XYZ file of C-alpha atoms in Angstrom:
331
model
C -5.766 -57.712 36.897
C -5.842 -53.644 37.030
C -7.863 -51.607 35.455
C -9.616 -48.696 34.758
C -13.240 -48.277 35.302
C -15.423 -45.608 34.538
C -17.411 -44.724 38.673
C -18.648 -41.416 38.112
C -20.074 -39.229 34.823
C -21.942 -35.721 33.937
C -22.890 -33.810 31.078
C -23.714 -30.472 30.320
C -25.849 -28.816 27.935
C -26.031 -25.202 27.337
C -29.454 -23.113 27.634
C -29.712 -22.430 23.889
C -31.523 -25.222 21.797
C -31.554 -23.776 18.256
C -33.399 -26.262 16.188
C -32.629 -27.641 12.525
C -36.120 -25.495 10.968
C -33.675 -22.477 12.443
C -30.699 -22.846 11.476
C -31.628 -24.003 7.428
C -33.703 -20.534 8.296
C -30.713 -18.296 9.374
C -27.970 -19.689 6.379
C -31.637 -19.020 3.792
C -32.078 -15.670 5.017
C -27.979 -14.821 3.618
C -28.639 -17.517 0.479
C -32.106 -19.253 -0.322
C -29.921 -23.263 -0.853
C -31.810 -25.307 1.511
C -34.781 -26.961 1.595
C -36.816 -26.907 5.068
C -36.393 -29.902 6.705
C -32.852 -31.232 4.501
C -31.062 -31.376 8.392
C -33.386 -33.406 10.148
C -33.794 -36.078 6.738
C -30.535 -36.039 5.992
C -28.701 -36.398 9.567
C -31.741 -36.899 12.013
C -30.764 -34.156 13.861
C -33.811 -31.929 15.109
C -32.330 -29.692 17.339
C -28.434 -28.993 19.429
C -27.931 -26.756 22.072
C -25.564 -23.184 21.143
C -23.220 -21.954 23.928
C -22.836 -18.523 24.662
C -20.860 -16.346 23.212
C -18.810 -16.106 26.777
C -18.751 -19.860 26.953
C -15.764 -21.576 26.353
C -15.257 -25.232 25.482
C -13.119 -25.041 29.074
C -17.204 -23.792 31.022
C -18.662 -26.715 29.160
C -16.486 -29.161 30.639
C -16.355 -27.196 34.017
C -19.920 -27.345 34.500
C -19.702 -31.326 33.557
C -17.010 -31.726 36.068
C -18.591 -29.469 39.078
C -21.673 -32.377 39.075
C -19.026 -34.771 40.021
C -17.072 -33.549 42.186
C -20.162 -32.179 43.821
C -20.473 -36.065 45.036
C -17.284 -36.904 45.366
C -14.729 -34.012 46.471
C -11.325 -32.794 45.183
C -9.290 -35.344 47.643
C -7.693 -37.755 45.723
C -7.907 -36.282 42.578
C -4.086 -37.111 40.850
C -4.500 -36.195 37.105
C -6.888 -34.150 34.408
C -7.127 -34.837 31.300
C -9.320 -32.742 29.194
C -10.034 -34.414 25.414
C -11.685 -32.431 22.813
C -11.504 -31.454 19.263
C -12.630 -27.577 20.566
C -9.980 -25.955 22.897
C -10.061 -22.423 24.299
C -6.802 -20.776 22.350
C -4.018 -22.378 20.457
C -1.596 -22.056 23.896
C -1.800 -22.802 26.746
C -3.456 -26.137 27.192
C -7.417 -25.545 27.635
C -6.553 -28.078 30.927
C -4.749 -25.582 32.725
C -7.380 -23.070 32.800
C -9.912 -25.930 33.587
C -7.831 -26.450 36.365
C -7.798 -22.942 37.435
C -11.578 -22.930 37.404
C -11.950 -26.158 39.152
C -9.149 -24.852 41.640
C -7.424 -28.425 41.551
C -3.354 -29.087 41.698
C -3.245 -32.254 39.859
C -1.043 -32.814 36.353
C -3.009 -31.701 34.270
C -2.246 -32.140 30.101
C -4.829 -32.055 26.459
C -6.044 -34.823 24.346
C -6.738 -33.898 20.625
C -7.257 -35.991 18.340
C -10.644 -34.702 16.658
C -13.964 -36.602 17.947
C -12.078 -39.456 19.230
C -9.829 -37.178 21.703
C -12.238 -39.028 24.555
C -11.619 -41.943 24.151
C -8.350 -41.944 23.073
C -8.185 -39.914 26.787
C -9.489 -43.029 27.579
C -6.913 -45.551 26.693
C -4.405 -42.688 28.693
C -6.353 -43.249 31.585
C -6.353 -46.850 31.223
C -2.660 -47.240 30.880
C -1.878 -44.693 34.040
C -4.046 -46.676 36.441
C -2.674 -49.962 34.940
C 0.979 -48.880 35.784
C -0.073 -47.555 39.055
C 0.837 -44.057 38.171
C -2.709 -42.290 38.729
C -5.011 -43.167 41.041
C -8.484 -40.717 40.494
C -8.228 -39.328 36.624
C -10.570 -37.145 36.036
C -11.237 -36.910 32.414
C -13.052 -33.705 30.643
C -14.546 -32.716 27.598
C -16.245 -29.606 25.915
C -16.945 -29.022 22.468
C -17.764 -25.797 21.381
C -18.569 -26.740 17.449
C -21.515 -23.987 16.466
C -18.278 -21.479 15.911
C -17.008 -23.702 12.974
C -20.059 -23.679 11.458
C -20.197 -20.809 8.496
C -23.773 -19.591 8.842
C -23.205 -17.364 5.776
C -22.206 -20.087 2.899
C -20.471 -17.883 -0.484
C -22.446 -20.366 -2.773
C -23.949 -23.904 -3.064
C -20.556 -25.877 -3.733
C -19.099 -23.754 -0.526
C -22.475 -25.100 1.172
C -22.221 -28.404 0.121
C -18.720 -29.106 1.809
C -19.818 -27.727 5.034
C -23.158 -29.614 5.166
C -22.056 -32.073 7.603
C -21.262 -29.275 10.372
C -25.159 -28.157 9.963
C -25.629 -31.155 12.326
C -23.374 -30.181 14.971
C -23.752 -28.864 18.431
C -21.995 -27.245 21.734
C -21.814 -29.720 25.021
C -19.015 -31.241 27.613
C -19.417 -34.078 29.704
C -16.529 -35.654 32.625
C -15.736 -39.118 33.511
C -13.989 -40.377 36.474
C -11.710 -43.428 36.229
C -10.821 -45.316 39.571
C -8.707 -48.739 39.654
C -11.340 -51.977 39.519
C -9.941 -55.128 40.609
C -14.064 -57.149 39.836
C -14.703 -57.725 36.490
C -15.977 -54.162 35.896
C -13.697 -51.973 33.770
C -12.276 -51.622 30.752
C -11.527 -54.763 29.126
C -9.461 -54.593 25.644
C -9.359 -51.529 23.242
C -8.035 -51.245 19.373
C -6.352 -47.812 18.221
C -6.229 -47.585 14.357
C -5.148 -44.907 11.991
C -5.098 -43.948 8.236
C -3.471 -40.720 7.916
C -3.075 -40.991 4.272
C -6.955 -39.742 4.533
C -6.049 -36.851 7.103
C -7.287 -33.996 4.497
C -10.945 -35.794 3.865
C -12.019 -33.525 7.152
C -10.560 -30.479 8.355
C -10.596 -27.065 9.958
C -7.949 -25.711 7.912
C -7.512 -22.176 10.250
C -5.500 -21.375 13.279
C -2.679 -23.919 12.558
C 0.908 -23.351 10.722
C -0.567 -23.639 7.228
C -3.221 -21.090 7.720
C -2.652 -18.521 10.654
C -3.869 -15.802 9.849
C -6.225 -16.572 7.064
C -10.383 -15.658 8.292
C -11.793 -17.557 5.422
C -10.069 -21.077 6.612
C -11.955 -21.033 10.374
C -14.671 -23.155 9.176
C -15.266 -27.157 8.988
C -15.496 -28.879 5.888
C -15.361 -32.459 4.426
C -15.609 -34.926 2.072
C -18.394 -36.850 4.667
C -18.925 -39.440 2.088
C -14.820 -41.087 1.485
C -14.941 -40.179 5.049
C -18.018 -42.453 5.937
C -16.660 -45.486 3.202
C -13.259 -45.744 4.977
C -14.829 -46.065 7.990
C -17.139 -48.993 6.753
C -13.947 -50.652 4.863
C -11.342 -50.770 8.201
C -13.515 -50.751 11.231
C -15.381 -54.401 10.856
C -11.522 -55.821 11.583
C -10.724 -53.668 14.450
C -13.828 -54.356 15.784
C -13.719 -58.430 15.167
C -9.912 -58.081 17.021
C -11.189 -55.903 20.092
C -13.678 -58.685 20.447
C -10.849 -61.937 19.957
C -9.165 -60.217 22.872
C -11.949 -60.540 25.114
C -12.851 -63.924 24.371
C -16.387 -61.963 23.785
C -19.544 -62.997 20.978
C -21.223 -60.349 19.591
C -24.310 -61.450 21.146
C -22.748 -60.684 24.453
C -23.202 -56.786 23.992
C -25.820 -54.899 25.544
C -24.979 -51.855 23.482
C -22.844 -49.683 21.177
C -21.632 -46.389 22.278
C -20.551 -45.102 19.065
C -19.658 -41.408 17.768
C -22.972 -40.081 17.065
C -22.248 -38.814 13.220
C -26.266 -39.931 12.002
C -28.897 -42.048 12.696
C -28.536 -43.587 9.089
C -24.337 -43.889 10.203
C -26.316 -46.261 12.621
C -28.023 -48.133 10.233
C -24.611 -48.911 8.120
C -22.251 -49.860 10.867
C -24.977 -52.204 12.226
C -25.166 -54.131 8.967
C -21.864 -53.681 8.525
C -20.626 -55.015 11.673
C -23.895 -57.377 11.692
C -25.208 -56.931 15.375
C -28.804 -55.108 16.069
C -29.530 -51.911 14.723
C -31.523 -51.286 18.335
C -28.648 -51.949 20.772
C -26.977 -48.640 19.296
C -27.674 -46.306 21.437
C -28.842 -42.701 20.306
C -28.342 -39.131 21.479
C -28.810 -37.431 17.623
C -31.507 -36.384 17.361
C -31.668 -33.676 20.301
C -28.256 -33.204 20.612
C -26.601 -33.463 17.017
C -22.611 -34.508 16.662
C -21.144 -33.194 19.529
C -17.960 -34.696 18.746
C -15.612 -36.607 21.178
C -18.562 -35.621 23.476
C -21.013 -37.850 21.900
C -19.548 -40.872 24.245
C -19.828 -39.914 27.543
C -22.516 -37.377 27.032
C -24.797 -40.638 25.722
C -23.090 -43.130 28.236
C -23.635 -40.346 31.164
C -27.872 -40.601 29.817
C -28.188 -43.928 29.506
C -26.283 -44.680 32.933
C -28.959 -42.145 34.882
C -31.701 -43.328 32.579
C -31.488 -46.992 34.112
C -30.312 -48.498 30.638
C -27.409 -49.149 31.061
C -27.390 -51.607 34.082
C -24.473 -52.529 36.663
C -22.555 -55.589 34.546
C -23.897 -54.686 31.039
C -21.042 -55.656 28.082
C -21.016 -53.074 26.065
C -18.411 -51.599 23.232
C -17.234 -47.770 22.411
C -16.696 -47.175 18.630
C -14.604 -44.040 18.031
C -14.942 -42.543 14.390
C -12.527 -39.719 13.806
C -11.060 -37.668 11.182
C -7.580 -38.275 10.278
C -8.739 -40.483 10.152
C -8.847 -42.992 12.977
C -10.926 -45.353 14.891
C -11.579 -46.862 18.081
C -12.643 -50.128 19.938
C -13.155 -50.027 23.499
C -15.118 -52.911 25.258
C -16.029 -52.338 28.415
C -17.949 -54.346 31.435
C -19.693 -51.732 32.979
């Protein structure tokens, strides 16, 4: 049976490294609210990368894409998908800006579903390839999350509802998907959404609710409540996906999960009853990079040789909304 497989991966980070202590000092210069060391202690993030002022979400994706195009060329790429929570503009789609920068001529569109944007893009690409709609899909993501951090909180209460964004960073990633008729590729997928909880994590500004309010352009979230819902819901989705592929938990070589915090890995590993050691983490040096986190980790693991051909892996997407995605792949 034809299915999609990832044949190439690439990643990109901006030059500027911002340590957690530097970020804490920046906030404390405005109001002394953060104990030094709390970001790394709470999230496991020692540093992250921030884009330059003129470096857009599209640029982060383009930088990753160019690494793949240098290897394979542009010939035959018949679809371009940009999948991220970030965007250059409200309109047009960021994908058309990327298309222009890469000088591609194929059809293109955006997929936007917060931190699950890339895995949803992967699901769409898999369907396109299985139906023979497209044969060679360039799936890109770029997150410029430094723009939604409030560096000058108004109070301790204001900081508390925005604390999770202090773990965030900027990055880009790219994947090329093609058809596979052998064992490798995407074997099973499950995706569920629990929309009653949409207001637990938001960046309110820029849409029709708050189109012109500058105080609404920053991240705010009730992350403990979100975590509790994830822990409650994801087990059944994970088990359903394993049953589809007729896999056992012991078959899994790696878990590539959205990178929220080191403690989240511990909680999910215990909840799913799988070893913590198979969760691949990049959060210490890159922070929470939203939709980029899973393809970035895949790229790093593949390049280092830790991810090998034939490995059975699972991708677990967790996003505000709330949505949960599980995908099983033979590498």
